[in-house]
XYZ file of C-alpha atoms in Angstrom:
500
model
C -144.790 156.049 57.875
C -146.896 152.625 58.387
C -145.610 150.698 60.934
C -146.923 147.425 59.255
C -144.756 144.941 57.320
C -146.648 143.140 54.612
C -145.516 139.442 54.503
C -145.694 138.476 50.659
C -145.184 134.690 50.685
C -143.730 133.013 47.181
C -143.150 129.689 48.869
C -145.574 128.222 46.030
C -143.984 130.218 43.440
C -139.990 131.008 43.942
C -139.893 128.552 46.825
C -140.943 125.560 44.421
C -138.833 125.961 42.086
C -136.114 124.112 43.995
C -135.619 120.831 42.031
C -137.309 118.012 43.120
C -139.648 120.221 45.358
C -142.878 120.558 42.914
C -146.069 120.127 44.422
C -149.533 118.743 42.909
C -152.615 121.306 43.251
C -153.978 119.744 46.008
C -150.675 119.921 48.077
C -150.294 123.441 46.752
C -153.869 124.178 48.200
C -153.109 122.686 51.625
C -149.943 125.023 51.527
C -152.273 128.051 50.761
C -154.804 127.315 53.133
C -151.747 127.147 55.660
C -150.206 130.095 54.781
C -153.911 131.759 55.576
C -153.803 130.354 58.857
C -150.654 131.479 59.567
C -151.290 135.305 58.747
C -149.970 136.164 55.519
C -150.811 139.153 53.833
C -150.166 138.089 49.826
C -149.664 134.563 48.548
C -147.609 134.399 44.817
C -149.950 131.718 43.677
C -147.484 130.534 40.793
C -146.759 131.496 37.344
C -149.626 130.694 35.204
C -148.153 130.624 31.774
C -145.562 128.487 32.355
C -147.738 125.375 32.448
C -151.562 123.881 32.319
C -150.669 122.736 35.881
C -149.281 125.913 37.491
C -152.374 128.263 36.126
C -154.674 125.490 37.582
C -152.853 126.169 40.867
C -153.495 129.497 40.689
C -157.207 129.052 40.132
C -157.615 126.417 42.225
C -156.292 128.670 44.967
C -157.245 131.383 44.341
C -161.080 129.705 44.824
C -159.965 127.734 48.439
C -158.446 131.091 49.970
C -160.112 134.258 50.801
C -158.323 136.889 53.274
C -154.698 137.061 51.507
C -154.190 138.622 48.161
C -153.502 136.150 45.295
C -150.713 137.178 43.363
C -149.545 135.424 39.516
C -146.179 136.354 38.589
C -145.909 137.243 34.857
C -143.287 138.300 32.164
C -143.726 141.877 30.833
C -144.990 139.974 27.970
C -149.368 140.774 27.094
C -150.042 137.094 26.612
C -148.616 136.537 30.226
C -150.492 139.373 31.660
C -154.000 138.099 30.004
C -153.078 134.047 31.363
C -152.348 135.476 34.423
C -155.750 137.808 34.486
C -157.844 134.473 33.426
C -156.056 132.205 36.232
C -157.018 135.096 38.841
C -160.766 135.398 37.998
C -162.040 133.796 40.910
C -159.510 135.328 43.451
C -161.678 137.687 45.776
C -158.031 140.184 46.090
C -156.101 139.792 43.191
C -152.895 141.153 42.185
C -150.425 140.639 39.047
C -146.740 140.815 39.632
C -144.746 141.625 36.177
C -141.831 143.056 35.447
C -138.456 142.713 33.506
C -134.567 143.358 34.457
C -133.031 146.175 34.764
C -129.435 145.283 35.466
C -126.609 146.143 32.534
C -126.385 141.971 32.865
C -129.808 141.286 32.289
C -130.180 144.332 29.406
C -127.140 143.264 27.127
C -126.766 139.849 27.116
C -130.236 138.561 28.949
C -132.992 140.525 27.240
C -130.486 141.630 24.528
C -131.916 145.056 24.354
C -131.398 149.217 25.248
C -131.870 150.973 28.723
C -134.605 152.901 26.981
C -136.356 150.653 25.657
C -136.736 148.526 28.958
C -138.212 151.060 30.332
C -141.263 151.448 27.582
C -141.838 147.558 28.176
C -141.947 147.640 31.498
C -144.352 150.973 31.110
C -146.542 148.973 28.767
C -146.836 145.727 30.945
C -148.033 147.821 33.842
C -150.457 149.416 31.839
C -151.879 146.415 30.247
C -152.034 144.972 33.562
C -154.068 147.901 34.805
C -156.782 146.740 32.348
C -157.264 143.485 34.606
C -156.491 144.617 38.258
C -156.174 147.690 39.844
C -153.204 146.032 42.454
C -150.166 146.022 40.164
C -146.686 145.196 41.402
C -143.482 145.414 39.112
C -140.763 143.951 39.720
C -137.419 145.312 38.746
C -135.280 141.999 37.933
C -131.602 142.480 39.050
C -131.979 145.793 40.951
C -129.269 144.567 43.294
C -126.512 144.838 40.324
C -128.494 147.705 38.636
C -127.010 151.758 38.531
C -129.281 153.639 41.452
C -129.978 156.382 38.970
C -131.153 154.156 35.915
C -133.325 151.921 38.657
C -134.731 155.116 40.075
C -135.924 156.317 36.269
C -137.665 152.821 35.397
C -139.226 152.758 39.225
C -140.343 156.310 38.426
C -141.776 155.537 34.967
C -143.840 152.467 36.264
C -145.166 154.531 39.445
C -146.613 157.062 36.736
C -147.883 153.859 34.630
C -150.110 152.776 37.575
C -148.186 150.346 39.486
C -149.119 149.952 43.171
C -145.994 147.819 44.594
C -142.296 148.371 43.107
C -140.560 145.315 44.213
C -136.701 145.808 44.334
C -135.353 142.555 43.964
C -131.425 141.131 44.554
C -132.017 138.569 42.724
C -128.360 137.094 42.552
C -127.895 137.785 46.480
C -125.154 140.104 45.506
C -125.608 143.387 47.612
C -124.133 143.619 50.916
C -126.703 144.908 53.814
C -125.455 148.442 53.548
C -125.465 148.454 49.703
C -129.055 147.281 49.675
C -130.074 149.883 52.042
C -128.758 152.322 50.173
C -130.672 151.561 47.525
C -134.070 151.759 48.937
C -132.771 155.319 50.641
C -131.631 156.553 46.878
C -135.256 155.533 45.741
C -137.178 157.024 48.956
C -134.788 160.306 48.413
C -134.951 160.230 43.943
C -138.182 159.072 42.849
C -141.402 160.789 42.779
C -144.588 159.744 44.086
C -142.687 156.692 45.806
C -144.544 157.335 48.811
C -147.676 156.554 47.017
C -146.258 153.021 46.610
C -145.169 149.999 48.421
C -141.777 149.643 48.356
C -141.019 145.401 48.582
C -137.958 143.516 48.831
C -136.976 140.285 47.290
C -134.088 139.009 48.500
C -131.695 135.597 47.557
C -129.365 134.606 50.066
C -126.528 133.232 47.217
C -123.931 135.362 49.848
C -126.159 133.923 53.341
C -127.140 137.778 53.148
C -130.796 137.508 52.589
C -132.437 138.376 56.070
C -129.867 141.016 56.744
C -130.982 142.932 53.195
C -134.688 142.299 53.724
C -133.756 143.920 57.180
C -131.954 146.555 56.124
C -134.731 147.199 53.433
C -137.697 147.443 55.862
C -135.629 150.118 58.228
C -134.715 152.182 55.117
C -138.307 152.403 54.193
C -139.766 149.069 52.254
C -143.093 147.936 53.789
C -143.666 144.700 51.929
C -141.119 141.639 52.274
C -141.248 138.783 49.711
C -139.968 135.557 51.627
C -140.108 131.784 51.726
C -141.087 129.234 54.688
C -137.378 127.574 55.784
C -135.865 129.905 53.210
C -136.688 127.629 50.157
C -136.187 128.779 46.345
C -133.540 128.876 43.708
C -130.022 128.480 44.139
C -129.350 129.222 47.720
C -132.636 129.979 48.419
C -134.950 133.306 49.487
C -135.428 135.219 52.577
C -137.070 132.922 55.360
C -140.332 134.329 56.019
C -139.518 132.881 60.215
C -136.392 134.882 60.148
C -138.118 137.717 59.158
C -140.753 138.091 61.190
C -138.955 136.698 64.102
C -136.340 139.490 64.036
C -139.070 142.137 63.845
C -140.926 140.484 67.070
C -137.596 140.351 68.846
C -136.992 144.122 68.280
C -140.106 145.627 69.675
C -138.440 148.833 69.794
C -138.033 148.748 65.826
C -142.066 149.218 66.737
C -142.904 147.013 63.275
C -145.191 144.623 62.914
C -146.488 141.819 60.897
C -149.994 139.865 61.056
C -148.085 136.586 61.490
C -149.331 134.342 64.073
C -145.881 133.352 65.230
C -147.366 130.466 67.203
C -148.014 128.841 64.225
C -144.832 128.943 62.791
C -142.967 125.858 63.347
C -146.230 123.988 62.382
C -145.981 125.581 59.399
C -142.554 124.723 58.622
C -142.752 120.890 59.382
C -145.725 120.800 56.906
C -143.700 122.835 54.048
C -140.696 120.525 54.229
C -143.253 117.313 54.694
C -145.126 117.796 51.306
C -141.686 119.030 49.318
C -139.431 116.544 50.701
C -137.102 118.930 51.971
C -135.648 118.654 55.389
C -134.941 121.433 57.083
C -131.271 121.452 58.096
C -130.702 121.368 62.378
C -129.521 124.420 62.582
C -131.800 126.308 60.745
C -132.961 129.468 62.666
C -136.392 129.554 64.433
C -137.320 126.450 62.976
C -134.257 123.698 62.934
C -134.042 121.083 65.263
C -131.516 122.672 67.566
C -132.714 125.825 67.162
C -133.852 125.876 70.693
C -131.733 122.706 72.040
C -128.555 122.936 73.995
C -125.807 120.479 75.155
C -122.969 122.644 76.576
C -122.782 122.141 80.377
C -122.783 125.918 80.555
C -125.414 127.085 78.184
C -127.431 124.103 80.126
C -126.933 125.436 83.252
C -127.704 128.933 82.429
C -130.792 128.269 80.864
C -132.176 125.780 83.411
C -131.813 129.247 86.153
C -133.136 131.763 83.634
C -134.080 131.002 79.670
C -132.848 134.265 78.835
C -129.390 133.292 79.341
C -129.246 132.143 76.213
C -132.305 132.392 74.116
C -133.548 135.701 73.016
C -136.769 133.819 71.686
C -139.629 131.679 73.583
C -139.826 128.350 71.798
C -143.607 128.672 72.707
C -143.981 131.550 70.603
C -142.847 129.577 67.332
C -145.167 127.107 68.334
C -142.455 124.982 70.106
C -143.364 123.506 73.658
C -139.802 123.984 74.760
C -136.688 124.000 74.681
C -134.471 121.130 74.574
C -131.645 120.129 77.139
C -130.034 117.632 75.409
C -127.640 115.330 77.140
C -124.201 114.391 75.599
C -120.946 114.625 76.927
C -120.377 117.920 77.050
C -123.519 118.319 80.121
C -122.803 119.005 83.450
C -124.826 117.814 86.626
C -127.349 120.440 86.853
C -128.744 119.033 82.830
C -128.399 115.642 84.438
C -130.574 116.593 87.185
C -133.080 118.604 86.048
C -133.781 115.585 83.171
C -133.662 112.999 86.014
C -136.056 115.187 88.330
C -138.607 115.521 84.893
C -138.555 111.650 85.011
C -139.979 111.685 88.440
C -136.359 110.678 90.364
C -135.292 112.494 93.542
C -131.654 111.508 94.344
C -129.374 113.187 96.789
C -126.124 114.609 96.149
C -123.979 111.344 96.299
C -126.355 108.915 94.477
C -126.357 111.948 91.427
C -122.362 112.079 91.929
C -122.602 108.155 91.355
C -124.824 108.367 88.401
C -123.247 111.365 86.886
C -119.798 109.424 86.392
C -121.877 106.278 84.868
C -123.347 108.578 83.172
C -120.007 110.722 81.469
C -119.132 107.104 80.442
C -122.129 105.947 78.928
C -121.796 109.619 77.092
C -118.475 109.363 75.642
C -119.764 105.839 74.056
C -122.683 107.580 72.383
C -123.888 110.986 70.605
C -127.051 111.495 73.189
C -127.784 110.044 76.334
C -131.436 109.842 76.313
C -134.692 109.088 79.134
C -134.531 105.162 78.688
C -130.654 105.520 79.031
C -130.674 107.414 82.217
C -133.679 105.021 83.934
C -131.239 102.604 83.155
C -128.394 104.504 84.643
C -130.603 104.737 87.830
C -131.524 101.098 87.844
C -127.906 99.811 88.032
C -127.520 102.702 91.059
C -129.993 101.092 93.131
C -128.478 97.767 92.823
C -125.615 98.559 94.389
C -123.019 96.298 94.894
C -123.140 92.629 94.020
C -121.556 89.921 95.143
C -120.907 89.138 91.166
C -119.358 91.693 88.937
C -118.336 91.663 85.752
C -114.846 92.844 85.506
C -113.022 91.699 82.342
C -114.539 91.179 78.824
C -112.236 90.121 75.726
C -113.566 89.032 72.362
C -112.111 87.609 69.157
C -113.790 86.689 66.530
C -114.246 87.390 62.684
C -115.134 85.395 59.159
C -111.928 82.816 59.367
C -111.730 82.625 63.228
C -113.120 80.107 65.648
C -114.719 82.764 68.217
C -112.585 83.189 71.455
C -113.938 85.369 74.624
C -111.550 85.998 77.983
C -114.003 86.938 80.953
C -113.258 88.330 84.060
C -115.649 88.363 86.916
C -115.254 89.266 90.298
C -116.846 86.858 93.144
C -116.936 88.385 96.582
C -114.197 90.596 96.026
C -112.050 88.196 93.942
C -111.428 88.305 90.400
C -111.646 84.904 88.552
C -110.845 84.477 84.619
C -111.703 82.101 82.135
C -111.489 82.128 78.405
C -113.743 79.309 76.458
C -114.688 79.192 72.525
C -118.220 79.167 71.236
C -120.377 79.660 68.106
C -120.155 83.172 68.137
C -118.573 86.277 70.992
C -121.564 85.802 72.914
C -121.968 81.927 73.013
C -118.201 82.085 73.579
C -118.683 84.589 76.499
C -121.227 82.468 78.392
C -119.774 79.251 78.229
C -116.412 81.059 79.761
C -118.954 82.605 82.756
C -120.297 78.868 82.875
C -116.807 77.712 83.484
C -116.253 80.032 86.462
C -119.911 79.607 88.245
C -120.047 76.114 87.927
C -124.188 76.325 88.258
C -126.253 73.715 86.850
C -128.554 76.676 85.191
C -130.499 76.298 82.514
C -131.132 79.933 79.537
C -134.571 79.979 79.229
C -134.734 83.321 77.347
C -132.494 85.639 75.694
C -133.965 88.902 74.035
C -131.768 91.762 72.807
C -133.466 94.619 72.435
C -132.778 98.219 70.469
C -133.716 101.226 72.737
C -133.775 103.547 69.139
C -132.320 102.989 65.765
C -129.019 104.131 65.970
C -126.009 102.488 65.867
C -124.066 103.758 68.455
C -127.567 103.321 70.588
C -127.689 101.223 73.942
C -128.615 97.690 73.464
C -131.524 96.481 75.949
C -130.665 92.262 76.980
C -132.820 89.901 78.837
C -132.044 86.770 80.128
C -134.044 84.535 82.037
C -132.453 81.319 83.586
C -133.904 77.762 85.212
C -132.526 76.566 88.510
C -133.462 74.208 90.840
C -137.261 74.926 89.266
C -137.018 78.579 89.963
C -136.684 81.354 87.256
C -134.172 83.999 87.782
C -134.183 87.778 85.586
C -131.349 89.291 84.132
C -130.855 92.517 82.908
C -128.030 95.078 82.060
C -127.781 97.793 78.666
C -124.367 98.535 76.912
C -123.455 100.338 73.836
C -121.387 97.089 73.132
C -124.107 94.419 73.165
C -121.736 91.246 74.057
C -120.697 93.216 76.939
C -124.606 93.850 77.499
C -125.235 90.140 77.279
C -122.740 89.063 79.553
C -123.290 91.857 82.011
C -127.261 90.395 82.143
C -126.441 86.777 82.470
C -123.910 87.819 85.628
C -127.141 90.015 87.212
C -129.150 87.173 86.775
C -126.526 84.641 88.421
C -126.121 87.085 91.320
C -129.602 86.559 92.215
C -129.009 82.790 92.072
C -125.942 82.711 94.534
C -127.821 85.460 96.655
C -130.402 82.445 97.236
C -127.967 79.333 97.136
């Protein structure tokens, strides 16, 4: 049997069809030229009769692209068959995909017809189609809820008409793995000349079920896979063309193969959720955000001394540089380290003791302790300490309240408190440190500053003070940015009373 998976890509046919998700032609053709690059073997083009802008799609690409096969999905309906025959005229491979269902839902109260006579129409359509193409797949709608006997008869019948792929479709996501298996094996074992075909699967994932059928499909005989980039399409979506071919790369002994270039992957992705406007969700496999990130102190640690550990993929082979250690509270020194080390720090054990605690601090505060957060970390290390601290901060204020802040500060190892009003927390807060220094300073400059744009983020504060003709810096980063504010104007007094 052929060791080689075909990779059928509908991400421009089944995969648009998500709401909100069209794309113009020339999108459509960037997609195409993409899905080229990246190594597929058939691209569904669209479904020219159901609009003037889908069978220009289908031309359009069908003229940009030359190694895949263009494929236009039809009805087992002639006039769909001839639309789809014009839209393909300038496709160097072409193929038309009909069909019709074959369930008992789809026959009684869909098409509203007999068993028998299903099978004459789909007979007909591939016959008619034969007059246009010589690559003809049929598609058996609902074969996931259809009788194995009654499938086997129409897949039989169609083989005989001159079709050249039988594409088994679940198209409510309803079969478990073991079912769907079974159902290629009863086809493989029932119909005749079905190894003269291509056997495809098309699989919805309304159950979260859709890679494990399109896997269980392949080792039970199927050779062609129909699948989506990120999963995209209908409902719940279709088989993810990364999960797909990712699983068949990881399993080298399965000895199948695809012509993906895997490397190109994740480029891919980011490009099909760009132009659709549909994010991919973070966990997403192969290609979510924390697909290849990790937080837990002991997946961190495990990975840092051997990737294996935990990842049975290389994020380089997706087209990812690496993976991502990703610093919350839940990371343990060796993370903290081996991020600290990447920023070009060398510390020894106690100064990375010091820092880590700052650091567990700074993490329960916020989701992700990032590289400007931990410079900072090691900046307030290497001051060590100073002869003014801050060690007490208390602030009310609101709409109907005259501002009130209590501050605490210690001066050469003696705590001092004062509590002041002001036009706002941090106004209030300075003129209570004022109170306790008793410097004739002047603020020249006060800039709070953002490190990224979320809320629970470190605030960045600068101050810069006059004294005595000399300019003294201040500078200190909190979650909370009063705290941050008061913390910098203290730093910047400490370097005054150094001097004084």
């Amino acid at each position: 049997m052929n060791n080689e998976i075909i990779i059928f890509d509908t991400t421009l046919r089944d995969g648009e069809q998500v709401p909100g998700c069209q794309l113009n032609t020339i999108e459509k053709i960037e997609v195409a030229k993409a899905l080229e690059e990246l190594g597929v073997d058939v691209i569904e083009a669209g479904f020219p009769i159901s609009s003037p802008g889908d069978f220009k799609s289908v031309v359009e690409i069908s003229k940009a692209v030359t190694k895949p096969t263009i494929c236009a999905l039809t009805r087992a309906v002639k006039k769909d068959i001839e639309v789809a025959a014009d839209a393909l005229q300038y496709a160097k491979l072409k193929r038309i995909h009909t069909g019709i269902g074959v369930s008992p839902w789809h026959i009684e109260h869909k098409i509203r017809t007999t068993p028998e006579e299903i099978i004459l129409r789909a007979v007909e359509a591939v016959k008619y189609a034969k007059k246009f193409v010589e690559d003809v797949e049929f598609y058996a709608e609902d074969a996931g809820r259809a009788d194995n006997e009654y499938l086997a008869r129409v897949i039989e019948a169609v083989i005989k008409a001159g079709a050249t792929v039988v594409n088994i479709p679940d198209t409510t996501g309803y079969c478990l793995p073991e079912e769907y298996a079974e159902k290629i094996k009863f086809l493989k074992a029932n119909v005749k000349n079905i190894d003269k075909v291509i056997i495809s699967t098309h699989c919805h994932n309304d159950l979260g079920m859709a890679t494990a059928n399109t896997i269980m499909g392949v080792l039970n005989g199927a050779r062609q896979v129909e699948v989506t980039l990120n999963g995209i399409g209908e409902r719940a979506g279709n088989t993810s063309l990364e999960e797909v071919v990712m699983t068949l790369k990881s399993h080298s002994y399965l000895n199948l193969h695809t012509n993906i270039n895997t490397k190109l992957i994740y480029k891919t992705s980011r490009l099909v959720s760009t132009l659709m406007n549909m994010p991919v969700q973070p966990n997403k496999a192969i290609v979510g955000r924390n697909a290849f990130a990790h937080s837990s102190g002991i997946h961190q640690d495990g990975v840092l001394k051997k990737r294996e550990n935990y990842e049975i993929i290389n994020p380089v082979d997706v087209g990812i540089n690496e993976s991502a250690i990703i610093l919350t509270a839940r990371s343990g020194r060796a993370a903290l380290k081996h991020r600290i080390e990447a920023l070009g720090y060398k510390l020894s054990k106690d100064e990375l003791d010091g820092i880590y605690s700052r650091f567990l601090d700074l993490a329960d505060k916020k989701k992700v302790v990032n590289d400007d957060d931990i410079r900072i970390l090691i900046g307030e290390a290497a001051q060590g300490e100073q002869p003014l601290e801050l060690e007490l901060l208390q602030v009310s204020c609101g709409k109907s309240m005259m501002p009130v802040a209590t501050v605490g500060i210690r001066i050469n190892g003696e705590v001092h408190v004062s509590t002041a009003t002001g036009n706002g927390p941090i106004d209030a807060s300075f003129t209570a440190v004022k109170q306790l220094i008793r410097k004739n300073f002047l603020l020249e400059e006060f800039l709070i500053q953002a490190i990224t744009r979320g809320s629970d983020d470190l605030g960045k504060v600068h101050v810069q003070l006059e004294y005595k003709g000399n300019n003294y810096y201040g500078f200190s980063a909190d979650t909370d940015i009063v705290t941050a504010s008061v913390k910098a104007l203290v730093n910047a007094l400490a370097k005054i009373n150094n001097r004084d």
